[in-house]
Amino acid sequence: MTFDRSLKIAPSILSADFADFGREIAAIEAEGADWVHVDVMDGHFVPNLTFGAALCKAIRRHITTVMDVHLMIAPVDPYIEAFADAGADILTAHLEAGPHSHRTLQAIRASGCRAGLALNPGTPAAAAAPLLDLCDLVCVMTVNPGFGGQSFLDMTAKIAELRALIGDRAIHIEVDGGVTPETAPRVVAAGADVLVAGSAVFKGGSVDNPAPYGANIRAIRDAAGNATRAA
Ligand code: DX5
Ligand code: ZN
């Protein structure tokens, strides 16, 4: 994985057919996905359950782009090795998941993965500042994590603040939740370069009719491309 700040669309398989992840991943990659976003939820840190490291390992061989694993679990540290072994390229943990985010980010990097730090809507950008040198990605949640299909919460001021804090460091700013062709330009203008989108990518399509996935990805990319990018 080489770093660049070009726009990347990362469909979340939370909105895919859970009985057909392999074909769903092939379909979104063929239709233009840059990364594949994988939402791991534990029913404790967030009020929903999805799947764990074994499922991630099983779907890994279907991913030819980047496996972007979003851990909505607490604690995180006991599971890092398992998700690294599953083949994650990026492992993102929440700042709110425990008292030792610094240690967690160190452990993620030591496992060989890129390290991501996710911020809930109520967490300020300044909380991430002391941790940025340990981050390859900061994920700004624009919904309260736990479910797909929620309404976008405006975090553009936080994104702009993070963009300024990051400066020229090689750190992605990812935005997750409620991303659509309407909301994408605002977050890209504020400084985001990775857009996670679940319902807005998968709506209207299926593995047997994947063309809408491509149209949906292009609609987000085109709308975001028209935004004035933050430096
Ligand atoms: C929410 C997840 C998101 C979710 C986004 O907790 O982290 O990745 O799938 O879904 P949409 O794009 O439908 O808001
Ligand atoms: Zn996510």
CSV table of C-alpha atoms and ligand atoms in Angstrom, one decimal:
chain,number,residue,atom,x,y,z
A,1,MET,CA,0.0,0.0,0.0
A,2,THR,CA,1.5,3.3,-1.0
A,3,PHE,CA,0.2,6.6,0.4
A,4,ASP,CA,-1.6,9.2,-1.7
A,5,ARG,CA,-4.3,11.6,-1.0
A,6,SER,CA,-6.4,10.9,-4.1
A,7,LEU,CA,-10.1,10.3,-3.5
A,8,LYS,CA,-11.0,6.7,-2.5
A,9,ILE,CA,-14.4,5.1,-2.3
A,10,ALA,CA,-14.7,2.3,0.3
A,11,PRO,CA,-18.0,0.5,0.1
A,12,SER,CA,-19.0,-1.0,3.4
A,13,ILE,CA,-20.0,-4.7,3.1
A,14,LEU,CA,-22.4,-4.0,6.1
A,15,SER,CA,-24.9,-3.3,3.3
A,16,ALA,CA,-24.0,-6.4,1.2
A,17,ASP,CA,-25.8,-9.8,1.2
A,18,PHE,CA,-24.2,-11.5,4.3
A,19,ALA,CA,-24.7,-14.9,2.7
A,20,ASP,CA,-22.7,-13.9,-0.4
A,21,PHE,CA,-19.7,-11.8,0.7
A,22,GLY,CA,-17.3,-13.3,-1.9
A,23,ARG,CA,-19.4,-12.4,-4.9
A,24,GLU,CA,-20.5,-9.0,-3.4
A,25,ILE,CA,-16.8,-8.1,-3.0
A,26,ALA,CA,-16.0,-9.1,-6.5
A,27,ALA,CA,-19.0,-7.1,-7.8
A,28,ILE,CA,-18.1,-3.8,-6.0
A,29,GLU,CA,-14.4,-4.1,-7.0
A,30,ALA,CA,-15.4,-4.7,-10.6
A,31,GLU,CA,-17.7,-1.7,-10.3
A,32,GLY,CA,-15.0,0.7,-9.1
A,33,ALA,CA,-14.5,0.3,-5.4
A,34,ASP,CA,-11.0,1.5,-4.3
A,35,TRP,CA,-11.0,-0.2,-0.9
A,36,VAL,CA,-13.3,-2.7,0.9
A,37,HIS,CA,-14.6,-1.5,4.3
A,38,VAL,CA,-15.3,-4.2,6.8
A,39,ASP,CA,-17.4,-3.3,9.9
A,40,VAL,CA,-16.7,-5.5,12.9
A,41,MET,CA,-19.2,-5.0,15.7
A,42,ASP,CA,-19.3,-6.6,19.1
A,43,GLY,CA,-22.7,-5.9,20.6
A,44,HIS,CA,-21.0,-4.2,23.5
A,45,PHE,CA,-19.0,-1.2,22.3
A,46,VAL,CA,-21.8,-0.7,19.8
A,47,PRO,CA,-25.4,-2.0,20.0
A,48,ASN,CA,-25.1,-4.4,17.1
A,49,LEU,CA,-23.2,-7.6,16.2
A,50,THR,CA,-21.7,-8.5,12.9
A,51,PHE,CA,-18.8,-10.9,12.6
A,52,GLY,CA,-15.2,-11.5,13.8
A,53,ALA,CA,-11.7,-12.4,12.6
A,54,ALA,CA,-12.7,-15.8,11.1
A,55,LEU,CA,-15.1,-14.2,8.7
A,56,CYS,CA,-12.5,-11.6,7.8
A,57,LYS,CA,-10.0,-14.3,7.0
A,58,ALA,CA,-12.5,-16.1,4.9
A,59,ILE,CA,-13.3,-13.1,2.8
A,60,ARG,CA,-9.7,-11.9,2.5
A,61,ARG,CA,-9.0,-14.0,-0.6
A,62,HIS,CA,-11.8,-12.2,-2.5
A,63,ILE,CA,-10.3,-8.8,-1.9
A,64,THR,CA,-7.8,-7.6,-4.5
A,65,THR,CA,-7.8,-3.9,-3.4
A,66,VAL,CA,-7.4,-2.9,0.3
A,67,MET,CA,-9.0,-4.6,3.2
A,68,ASP,CA,-10.0,-1.7,5.6
A,69,VAL,CA,-11.2,-3.2,8.9
A,70,HIS,CA,-13.2,-1.0,11.2
A,71,LEU,CA,-13.2,-2.5,14.7
A,72,MET,CA,-16.2,-1.4,16.7
A,73,ILE,CA,-15.2,-3.6,19.6
A,74,ALA,CA,-13.9,-3.1,23.2
A,75,PRO,CA,-11.4,-4.2,24.3
A,76,VAL,CA,-9.4,-4.1,21.1
A,77,ASP,CA,-5.9,-5.3,22.1
A,78,PRO,CA,-6.6,-9.0,22.7
A,79,TYR,CA,-7.9,-9.3,19.1
A,80,ILE,CA,-5.3,-7.4,17.1
A,81,GLU,CA,-3.2,-10.4,16.2
A,82,ALA,CA,-6.3,-12.4,15.0
A,83,PHE,CA,-7.3,-9.6,12.7
A,84,ALA,CA,-3.8,-9.1,11.4
A,85,ASP,CA,-3.6,-12.8,10.8
A,86,ALA,CA,-6.9,-12.5,8.9
A,87,GLY,CA,-5.1,-10.3,6.4
A,88,ALA,CA,-6.3,-6.8,7.2
A,89,ASP,CA,-4.3,-4.1,5.5
A,90,ILE,CA,-5.7,-1.4,7.8
A,91,LEU,CA,-7.0,-2.0,11.3
A,92,THR,CA,-8.9,0.9,12.8
A,93,ALA,CA,-9.8,1.1,16.5
A,94,HIS,CA,-11.9,3.6,18.3
A,95,LEU,CA,-10.4,6.2,20.6
A,96,GLU,CA,-13.3,5.6,22.9
A,97,ALA,CA,-12.8,1.8,23.1
A,98,GLY,CA,-10.4,2.0,26.0
A,99,PRO,CA,-8.0,4.1,28.1
A,100,HIS,CA,-4.9,3.1,26.2
A,101,SER,CA,-5.3,4.1,22.5
A,102,HIS,CA,-1.6,4.9,22.3
A,103,ARG,CA,-0.7,1.3,23.2
A,104,THR,CA,-3.4,0.0,20.8
A,105,LEU,CA,-2.0,1.9,17.9
A,106,GLN,CA,1.5,0.7,18.7
A,107,ALA,CA,0.3,-2.9,18.8
A,108,ILE,CA,-1.6,-2.5,15.5
A,109,ARG,CA,1.6,-1.3,13.8
A,110,ALA,CA,3.7,-4.0,15.4
A,111,SER,CA,1.3,-6.5,14.0
A,112,GLY,CA,2.2,-5.4,10.5
A,113,CYS,CA,-1.1,-3.5,9.7
A,114,ARG,CA,-1.6,0.2,9.0
A,115,ALA,CA,-3.1,1.8,12.1
A,116,GLY,CA,-6.4,3.7,12.1
A,117,LEU,CA,-8.0,5.7,14.8
A,118,ALA,CA,-11.8,6.3,14.7
A,119,LEU,CA,-13.5,9.2,16.4
A,120,ASN,CA,-17.1,9.1,17.5
A,121,PRO,CA,-19.2,12.2,16.7
A,122,GLY,CA,-18.8,13.4,20.3
A,123,THR,CA,-15.0,13.2,20.4
A,124,PRO,CA,-13.1,16.3,19.4
A,125,ALA,CA,-10.3,16.5,16.9
A,126,ALA,CA,-7.9,17.7,19.6
A,127,ALA,CA,-8.2,14.3,21.4
A,128,ALA,CA,-6.4,12.7,18.4
A,129,ALA,CA,-3.6,15.2,18.2
A,130,PRO,CA,-1.1,13.4,20.6
A,131,LEU,CA,-1.7,10.2,18.7
A,132,LEU,CA,-1.3,11.3,15.1
A,133,ASP,CA,2.3,10.1,14.8
A,134,LEU,CA,1.1,6.6,15.4
A,135,CYS,CA,-1.8,6.8,12.9
A,136,ASP,CA,-1.9,6.0,9.2
A,137,LEU,CA,-5.6,6.9,9.1
A,138,VAL,CA,-8.1,8.9,11.1
A,139,CYS,CA,-11.7,7.9,10.7
A,140,VAL,CA,-14.2,10.6,11.4
A,141,MET,CA,-17.6,9.1,12.2
A,142,THR,CA,-20.5,11.0,10.7
A,143,VAL,CA,-23.0,8.8,12.4
A,144,ASN,CA,-23.1,7.1,15.8
A,145,PRO,CA,-21.5,3.7,15.0
A,146,GLY,CA,-23.5,0.6,15.0
A,147,PHE,CA,-25.8,0.6,12.0
A,148,GLY,CA,-25.9,1.4,8.3
A,149,GLY,CA,-28.4,3.7,6.7
A,150,GLN,CA,-28.3,6.5,9.4
A,151,SER,CA,-28.5,10.2,8.6
A,152,PHE,CA,-25.3,12.1,8.1
A,153,LEU,CA,-24.1,14.2,11.0
A,154,ASP,CA,-22.1,17.3,10.0
A,155,MET,CA,-18.5,16.9,11.2
A,156,THR,CA,-17.0,19.2,8.6
A,157,ALA,CA,-15.4,21.5,11.2
A,158,LYS,CA,-13.8,18.5,12.8
A,159,ILE,CA,-12.5,17.2,9.5
A,160,ALA,CA,-11.0,20.6,8.7
A,161,GLU,CA,-9.4,20.8,12.1
A,162,LEU,CA,-7.8,17.3,11.7
A,163,ARG,CA,-6.6,18.2,8.2
A,164,ALA,CA,-4.8,21.2,9.7
A,165,LEU,CA,-3.4,19.1,12.6
A,166,ILE,CA,-2.1,16.4,10.1
A,167,GLY,CA,-0.3,18.9,7.9
A,168,ASP,CA,1.9,17.0,5.4
A,169,ARG,CA,2.0,13.8,7.4
A,170,ALA,CA,1.0,10.7,5.4
A,171,ILE,CA,-2.3,10.1,7.2
A,172,HIS,CA,-5.6,9.5,5.5
A,173,ILE,CA,-8.8,11.1,6.6
A,174,GLU,CA,-11.7,8.7,6.2
A,175,VAL,CA,-15.3,9.7,6.7
A,176,ASP,CA,-17.8,7.0,7.7
A,177,GLY,CA,-21.6,7.2,7.9
A,178,GLY,CA,-24.3,8.8,5.8
A,179,VAL,CA,-22.0,9.4,2.8
A,180,THR,CA,-24.1,10.2,-0.3
A,181,PRO,CA,-23.5,12.2,-3.5
A,182,GLU,CA,-25.1,15.1,-1.5
A,183,THR,CA,-22.8,14.9,1.6
A,184,ALA,CA,-19.6,13.7,-0.1
A,185,PRO,CA,-18.6,17.1,-1.5
A,186,ARG,CA,-18.8,18.7,1.9
A,187,VAL,CA,-16.4,16.3,3.6
A,188,VAL,CA,-14.0,16.2,0.7
A,189,ALA,CA,-13.9,20.0,0.7
A,190,ALA,CA,-13.0,19.9,4.4
A,191,GLY,CA,-10.1,17.5,3.8
A,192,ALA,CA,-11.3,13.9,3.6
A,193,ASP,CA,-9.8,11.5,1.1
A,194,VAL,CA,-11.4,8.2,1.9
A,195,LEU,CA,-15.2,7.9,1.7
A,196,VAL,CA,-16.9,4.9,3.3
A,197,ALA,CA,-20.4,4.3,1.9
A,198,GLY,CA,-22.8,1.4,2.6
A,199,SER,CA,-26.4,2.0,1.7
A,200,ALA,CA,-25.5,4.7,-0.9
A,201,VAL,CA,-23.4,2.1,-2.8
A,202,PHE,CA,-25.5,-1.0,-2.5
A,203,LYS,CA,-28.9,0.5,-3.1
A,204,GLY,CA,-30.8,-0.7,-6.1
A,205,GLY,CA,-28.2,-3.4,-7.0
A,206,SER,CA,-27.4,-7.1,-6.3
A,207,VAL,CA,-24.7,-9.6,-7.2
A,208,ASP,CA,-26.9,-10.6,-10.2
A,209,ASN,CA,-27.4,-6.9,-11.1
A,210,PRO,CA,-24.3,-5.1,-10.1
A,211,ALA,CA,-24.5,-2.2,-12.5
A,212,PRO,CA,-26.2,0.1,-9.9
A,213,TYR,CA,-23.2,-0.4,-7.6
A,214,GLY,CA,-21.1,1.1,-10.3
A,215,ALA,CA,-23.5,4.0,-11.0
A,216,ASN,CA,-23.7,4.7,-7.2
A,217,ILE,CA,-19.9,4.7,-6.8
A,218,ARG,CA,-19.5,7.0,-9.8
A,219,ALA,CA,-22.2,9.3,-8.5
A,220,ILE,CA,-20.4,9.7,-5.2
A,221,ARG,CA,-17.0,10.1,-6.9
A,222,ASP,CA,-18.3,12.6,-9.4
A,223,ALA,CA,-20.0,14.7,-6.8
A,224,ALA,CA,-16.9,14.6,-4.5
A,225,GLY,CA,-14.6,15.4,-7.5
A,226,ASN,CA,-16.5,18.6,-8.0
A,227,ALA,CA,-15.7,19.7,-4.5
A,228,THR,CA,-12.8,22.1,-3.9
A,229,ARG,CA,-10.2,19.9,-2.2
A,230,ALA,CA,-8.6,21.1,1.0
A,231,ALA,CA,-4.8,21.2,0.6
B,1,DX5,C1,-21.5,2.4,10.9
B,1,DX5,C2,-20.4,1.7,10.1
B,1,DX5,C3,-20.4,2.2,8.7
B,1,DX5,C4,-21.7,2.0,7.9
B,1,DX5,C5,-21.9,3.0,7.0
B,1,DX5,O1,-21.3,2.0,12.2
B,1,DX5,O2,-19.2,2.0,10.6
B,1,DX5,O3,-19.3,1.8,7.9
B,1,DX5,O4,-21.7,0.7,7.3
B,1,DX5,O5,-23.2,2.8,6.4
B,1,DX5,P1,-24.0,4.0,5.6
B,1,DX5,O6,-23.1,4.4,4.5
B,1,DX5,O7,-25.2,3.3,5.2
B,1,DX5,O8,-24.2,5.1,6.6
B,2,ZN,ZN,-17.4,1.6,9.3
